[in-house]
Amino acid sequence: MLEFILARYNYWIVICLMMTGLYIVFSRGNLVKTLVGLNLFQTSVFIFYITIGKVIGGTAPILIEDKSKKKDDHSGGHDAHSADHQSASEAPVGFFPEGQSASPDSSAMHDDAGAAEGYDAPVNQLTGVRDPGAAQGGEGSLHLQPEGAPANELLPNVLTDNPDHTADIAKAAGGATEILYSNPLPHVLILTAIVVGVATTAVGLSLAVRIREAYGTVEEDQLETLDNEAERREVARA
Amino acid sequence: MMMADEQAAVAQAAESVPAVSGPIFVEIFLLALLFATAISMIRMRQLFSVAMLSGIYSLLSAAFFVALDAVDVAFTEAAVGAGISTVLILTGVALTAKWEMPVDRERQILPLAIVIVTGGALFYATLDMPAFGEATAPANAYVGQAYIDQTPTDIDVPNIVTAVLASYRGFDTMGEVVVVFTAGLACLLLLGVGAIRGGGRNDDGEH
Amino acid sequence: MGHLILRVTIKLLFAPILLFALYVQFHGDYGPGGGFQAGVIFAAAFILHALGFGLGSCQRVIPPNWLPVGMALGVLIYMGCGFYTMFLGGNFLDYDVIQPDSTHHAGQHIGIVVVEIGVGLAVAATMLQIFYAFAGREPEPMDDAW
C-alpha cells in the first residue's frame, strides 16, 4: 500500500494543483484572476508531463562525454570500446556474442538487456532480482520487447546497409547501460509550450486591458450588466 | 512459461521494494509549497499579491523541474514564468484593476463540485498509470528511448533536448515559433501604437 | 525618482544578463539552453532596464518599430533554413545535406545553430514587443487604490 502511494503521490498532488487552477478559472469573475488561474492550470499540466518523463535513477538528458560513444566508424577502434563496456556491465556478458551474430532481432534483444540493466543499476535492491529475467528471459519478457523495436524501425538503413551495425548498436546500448537518462521528449514539448503559454497569456491580458478600457471594469458580472443595459437601450430606441 | 513466472515474480519483487530515497523528501517539500501557493492564490483578492504568488509558483515549479531532471524546462520556466510572465501580469493588473470583487459563497459551490468530480475522475485514472519514474513505462519506452539511443549517431549533439527540438522535431518547433510570432502580432494589434485608445467606450459605456 | 539601489543593481546586472543570454544561445547544443531561453533572457534584460529607467530610455536603444521586423526575421531565418535544405536536394529542415561529406555531422550542427538563432531572435523580439505594448499604455485612473 505504501509503495503504491509512494509511486503515485506525485500524480495526485499535481492533480490537486490542476484542480486549484481550474477552480480559479470557474469560480472567479475577475478576468485577470481568471487568466492567472489558467496559468496555474497550465503550469500544473507541465509538471504532470515532466513527472511522466522522469526515470528514477536517471539524469538530465544531456549526453555525458564518453569517448566510446563518439562516432568514428572507420577507425576500427570500437571493438576495444565495446569490450570495455562488456566488462563494465555485468549482465549483457553472456548475451553479447549473440548480438554480434548480426540478426536484427538479437541486436534488439541486446538493446533490451542494456536498457534493463541501466534501469536496474541505480535502484540497487532491484538489480539482483531483475537482471536474470531481463538478460536471460529474452523473448519471454513481453513488456521489455517493444523497447528495442522502435529503435530498429527508425534505423532501417543502418540495420541493412552497414555491415558492422551490431557493433554500433552495441555501442549505443553500452552507453545506455552506463548512464540512464530521463525521457527527453516531454521536456521538448513542455519547453516550447511554456514560451507559447506566456505569449497566449499576453494575448488574453491585452484583451482584458481592452475590455477594461471599453467598459471600465474587468468583472464578469458588471460586464454582463453593462451589456444587458446597452441591449435594453437599443431595444427602447428601436 | 517459466519465463512468464519469473517475470511475475520479478514484478512482485519490484512492487514490494519501496522507492524511498533522499530526493523524495525534496519533492514532497516542493509539492507542498506549490500546493500552499496555489491555495493562497485562490484566497487572495489583491491582484498584485496574486501576480507575485504566480511568480513564486513558477519559480517553485522550476525547482521541481530540476528535481525531475528537466533542466531545460526548469531554465525556461524560471526565465519565462518567474520573469516575463510576472511582469506581464503586473502590467496587466496596473492597466485593469487592483482588487478582485468578492464572490458570493453560493456561487462558489457549483465550481467546487465540478472541480471535485473532475479531480476524482483524474485520480481514478492515475490508479492505472505506471508507477512514478518507471523506466519501462510506455511513455518512456518508445520514441523517447529511440531519441536517446540515436542522438549520438544521428546528430552528435550532447544535449538531447536541443537535438530533438531543433532537428528531429524541427518542423514542430517551427510551428511553435510561428505561434509565438502570431501572439506577438495579436498583442501589437490589440494594444500597439496604432490601436485606438479606449476602443468602443463611446458606443457601449455611456449611461 | 529614488530607487538608487535598484538602478545601480540594474546597471551592474544589465551587461552580464545580455552576455548570459548569448552564452545560453550558443551553448544550447552542449548544455541546457537554446533559442527559447536565450530570447527570453535577452528580452528580460531590456525589460529590467525599462522597469528601472523608464520605457523611454529603453526604446531609445531598441526602437519599437524594429521589433516586428525582428519577429518576422526570426521566423524567416527558421523557414529559410528549411527551404535552403530543400534547395540542396534534401527534405525540409534536413540539415545533413548542408555538409553531406562530414563525418561529424557538421551539417546538423550548422542547421541547429541557425535555427536556434531564428528562434532566439523571434522570441526576444516578441517578448519585448509584448512588453512594449503593455507598458506603453498609460493606466486609466482607478477608483480603487493599491
mmCIF file with all atom_site columns, N, CA, C and O in Angstrom, chain A residues 11 13 24 82 87-88 104 114 125 133 137 143 146 166 185 212 217 233 235:
data_model
loop_
_atom_site.group_PDB
_atom_site.id
_atom_site.type_symbol
_atom_site.label_atom_id
_atom_site.label_alt_id
_atom_site.label_comp_id
_atom_site.label_asym_id
_atom_site.label_entity_id
_atom_site.label_seq_id
_atom_site.pdbx_PDB_ins_code
_atom_site.Cartn_x
_atom_site.Cartn_y
_atom_site.Cartn_z
_atom_site.occupancy
_atom_site.B_iso_or_equiv
_atom_site.pdbx_formal_charge
_atom_site.auth_seq_id
_atom_site.auth_comp_id
_atom_site.auth_asym_id
_atom_site.auth_atom_id
_atom_site.pdbx_PDB_model_num
ATOM 1  N N  . TYR A 1 11  ? 1.451   12.231  -8.917  1.00 0.00 ? 11  TYR A N  1
ATOM 2  C CA . TYR A 1 11  ? 0.313   12.472  -9.796  1.00 0.00 ? 11  TYR A CA 1
ATOM 3  C C  . TYR A 1 11  ? -0.812  13.145  -9.020  1.00 0.00 ? 11  TYR A C  1
ATOM 4  O O  . TYR A 1 11  ? -1.467  14.054  -9.510  1.00 0.00 ? 11  TYR A O  1
ATOM 5  N N  . ILE A 1 13  ? -0.809  14.961  -6.213  1.00 0.00 ? 13  ILE A N  1
ATOM 6  C CA . ILE A 1 13  ? -0.607  16.370  -5.850  1.00 0.00 ? 13  ILE A CA 1
ATOM 7  C C  . ILE A 1 13  ? -0.727  17.249  -7.087  1.00 0.00 ? 13  ILE A C  1
ATOM 8  O O  . ILE A 1 13  ? -1.311  18.330  -7.045  1.00 0.00 ? 13  ILE A O  1
ATOM 9  N N  . ILE A 1 24  ? -10.096 28.277  -9.854  1.00 0.00 ? 24  ILE A N  1
ATOM 10 C CA . ILE A 1 24  ? -9.978  29.735  -10.004 1.00 0.00 ? 24  ILE A CA 1
ATOM 11 C C  . ILE A 1 24  ? -10.646 30.165  -11.311 1.00 0.00 ? 24  ILE A C  1
ATOM 12 O O  . ILE A 1 24  ? -11.393 31.142  -11.359 1.00 0.00 ? 24  ILE A O  1
ATOM 13 N N  . SER A 1 82  ? 33.750  -1.611  -27.162 1.00 0.00 ? 82  SER A N  1
ATOM 14 C CA . SER A 1 82  ? 32.613  -2.415  -26.741 1.00 0.00 ? 82  SER A CA 1
ATOM 15 C C  . SER A 1 82  ? 33.072  -3.488  -25.767 1.00 0.00 ? 82  SER A C  1
ATOM 16 O O  . SER A 1 82  ? 32.311  -3.895  -24.889 1.00 0.00 ? 82  SER A O  1
ATOM 17 N N  . SER A 1 87  ? 32.950  -5.541  -20.129 1.00 0.00 ? 87  SER A N  1
ATOM 18 C CA . SER A 1 87  ? 33.473  -5.807  -18.802 1.00 0.00 ? 87  SER A CA 1
ATOM 19 C C  . SER A 1 87  ? 32.854  -4.854  -17.791 1.00 0.00 ? 87  SER A C  1
ATOM 20 O O  . SER A 1 87  ? 32.691  -5.209  -16.627 1.00 0.00 ? 87  SER A O  1
ATOM 21 N N  . ALA A 1 88  ? 32.487  -3.668  -18.261 1.00 0.00 ? 88  ALA A N  1
ATOM 22 C CA . ALA A 1 88  ? 31.939  -2.689  -17.323 1.00 0.00 ? 88  ALA A CA 1
ATOM 23 C C  . ALA A 1 88  ? 30.561  -3.117  -16.839 1.00 0.00 ? 88  ALA A C  1
ATOM 24 O O  . ALA A 1 88  ? 30.218  -2.964  -15.677 1.00 0.00 ? 88  ALA A O  1
ATOM 25 N N  . PRO A 1 104 ? 18.865  -8.727  -36.805 1.00 0.00 ? 104 PRO A N  1
ATOM 26 C CA . PRO A 1 104 ? 18.309  -7.539  -36.166 1.00 0.00 ? 104 PRO A CA 1
ATOM 27 C C  . PRO A 1 104 ? 17.617  -7.874  -34.843 1.00 0.00 ? 104 PRO A C  1
ATOM 28 O O  . PRO A 1 104 ? 17.676  -7.112  -33.894 1.00 0.00 ? 104 PRO A O  1
ATOM 29 N N  . GLY A 1 114 ? 20.428  -4.121  -22.378 1.00 0.00 ? 114 GLY A N  1
ATOM 30 C CA . GLY A 1 114 ? 21.148  -2.927  -21.971 1.00 0.00 ? 114 GLY A CA 1
ATOM 31 C C  . GLY A 1 114 ? 20.244  -1.970  -21.215 1.00 0.00 ? 114 GLY A C  1
ATOM 32 O O  . GLY A 1 114 ? 20.596  -1.493  -20.143 1.00 0.00 ? 114 GLY A O  1
ATOM 33 N N  . GLN A 1 125 ? 18.437  -2.338  -4.918  1.00 0.00 ? 125 GLN A N  1
ATOM 34 C CA . GLN A 1 125 ? 17.839  -3.575  -4.455  1.00 0.00 ? 125 GLN A CA 1
ATOM 35 C C  . GLN A 1 125 ? 17.211  -4.370  -5.587  1.00 0.00 ? 125 GLN A C  1
ATOM 36 O O  . GLN A 1 125 ? 17.034  -5.572  -5.478  1.00 0.00 ? 125 GLN A O  1
ATOM 37 N N  . GLY A 1 133 ? 15.909  -12.040 -15.211 1.00 0.00 ? 133 GLY A N  1
ATOM 38 C CA . GLY A 1 133 ? 14.691  -12.027 -16.026 1.00 0.00 ? 133 GLY A CA 1
ATOM 39 C C  . GLY A 1 133 ? 14.919  -11.282 -17.318 1.00 0.00 ? 133 GLY A C  1
ATOM 40 O O  . GLY A 1 133 ? 14.466  -11.700 -18.382 1.00 0.00 ? 133 GLY A O  1
ATOM 41 N N  . GLY A 1 137 ? 15.797  -13.907 -19.957 1.00 0.00 ? 137 GLY A N  1
ATOM 42 C CA . GLY A 1 137 ? 14.391  -14.097 -20.321 1.00 0.00 ? 137 GLY A CA 1
ATOM 43 C C  . GLY A 1 137 ? 14.107  -13.737 -21.774 1.00 0.00 ? 137 GLY A C  1
ATOM 44 O O  . GLY A 1 137 ? 13.134  -14.174 -22.334 1.00 0.00 ? 137 GLY A O  1
ATOM 45 N N  . HIS A 1 143 ? 6.948   -7.114  -21.794 1.00 0.00 ? 143 HIS A N  1
ATOM 46 C CA . HIS A 1 143 ? 6.907   -5.658  -21.647 1.00 0.00 ? 143 HIS A CA 1
ATOM 47 C C  . HIS A 1 143 ? 8.241   -5.018  -21.966 1.00 0.00 ? 143 HIS A C  1
ATOM 48 O O  . HIS A 1 143 ? 8.330   -3.816  -22.070 1.00 0.00 ? 143 HIS A O  1
ATOM 49 N N  . PRO A 1 146 ? 9.126   -4.312  -26.667 1.00 0.00 ? 146 PRO A N  1
ATOM 50 C CA . PRO A 1 146 ? 8.875   -3.176  -27.558 1.00 0.00 ? 146 PRO A CA 1
ATOM 51 C C  . PRO A 1 146 ? 9.944   -2.118  -27.472 1.00 0.00 ? 146 PRO A C  1
ATOM 52 O O  . PRO A 1 146 ? 10.067  -1.310  -28.378 1.00 0.00 ? 146 PRO A O  1
ATOM 53 N N  . THR A 1 166 ? 25.761  -3.952  -35.809 1.00 0.00 ? 166 THR A N  1
ATOM 54 C CA . THR A 1 166 ? 25.526  -4.507  -34.473 1.00 0.00 ? 166 THR A CA 1
ATOM 55 C C  . THR A 1 166 ? 26.490  -3.906  -33.470 1.00 0.00 ? 166 THR A C  1
ATOM 56 O O  . THR A 1 166 ? 26.118  -3.634  -32.338 1.00 0.00 ? 166 THR A O  1
ATOM 57 N N  . LEU A 1 185 ? 11.677  13.601  -24.442 1.00 0.00 ? 185 LEU A N  1
ATOM 58 C CA . LEU A 1 185 ? 10.567  14.048  -25.290 1.00 0.00 ? 185 LEU A CA 1
ATOM 59 C C  . LEU A 1 185 ? 9.610   14.996  -24.564 1.00 0.00 ? 185 LEU A C  1
ATOM 60 O O  . LEU A 1 185 ? 9.307   16.072  -25.092 1.00 0.00 ? 185 LEU A O  1
ATOM 61 N N  . ARG A 1 212 ? -11.271 46.476  -20.232 1.00 0.00 ? 212 ARG A N  1
ATOM 62 C CA . ARG A 1 212 ? -11.293 47.473  -19.151 1.00 0.00 ? 212 ARG A CA 1
ATOM 63 C C  . ARG A 1 212 ? -11.401 48.897  -19.725 1.00 0.00 ? 212 ARG A C  1
ATOM 64 O O  . ARG A 1 212 ? -12.122 49.736  -19.196 1.00 0.00 ? 212 ARG A O  1
ATOM 65 N N  . THR A 1 217 ? -14.391 48.143  -16.424 1.00 0.00 ? 217 THR A N  1
ATOM 66 C CA . THR A 1 217 ? -14.305 47.091  -15.411 1.00 0.00 ? 217 THR A CA 1
ATOM 67 C C  . THR A 1 217 ? -13.851 45.801  -16.065 1.00 0.00 ? 217 THR A C  1
ATOM 68 O O  . THR A 1 217 ? -13.960 45.648  -17.280 1.00 0.00 ? 217 THR A O  1
ATOM 69 N N  . ARG A 1 233 ? -31.340 49.482  -23.916 1.00 0.00 ? 233 ARG A N  1
ATOM 70 C CA . ARG A 1 233 ? -31.441 50.821  -24.510 1.00 0.00 ? 233 ARG A CA 1
ATOM 71 C C  . ARG A 1 233 ? -31.616 50.727  -26.021 1.00 0.00 ? 233 ARG A C  1
ATOM 72 O O  . ARG A 1 233 ? -32.391 51.473  -26.618 1.00 0.00 ? 233 ARG A O  1
ATOM 73 N N  . VAL A 1 235 ? -33.052 48.323  -27.601 1.00 0.00 ? 235 VAL A N  1
ATOM 74 C CA . VAL A 1 235 ? -34.429 47.910  -27.880 1.00 0.00 ? 235 VAL A CA 1
ATOM 75 C C  . VAL A 1 235 ? -35.382 49.082  -27.700 1.00 0.00 ? 235 VAL A C  1
ATOM 76 O O  . VAL A 1 235 ? -36.289 49.320  -28.504 1.00 0.00 ? 235 VAL A O  1
#
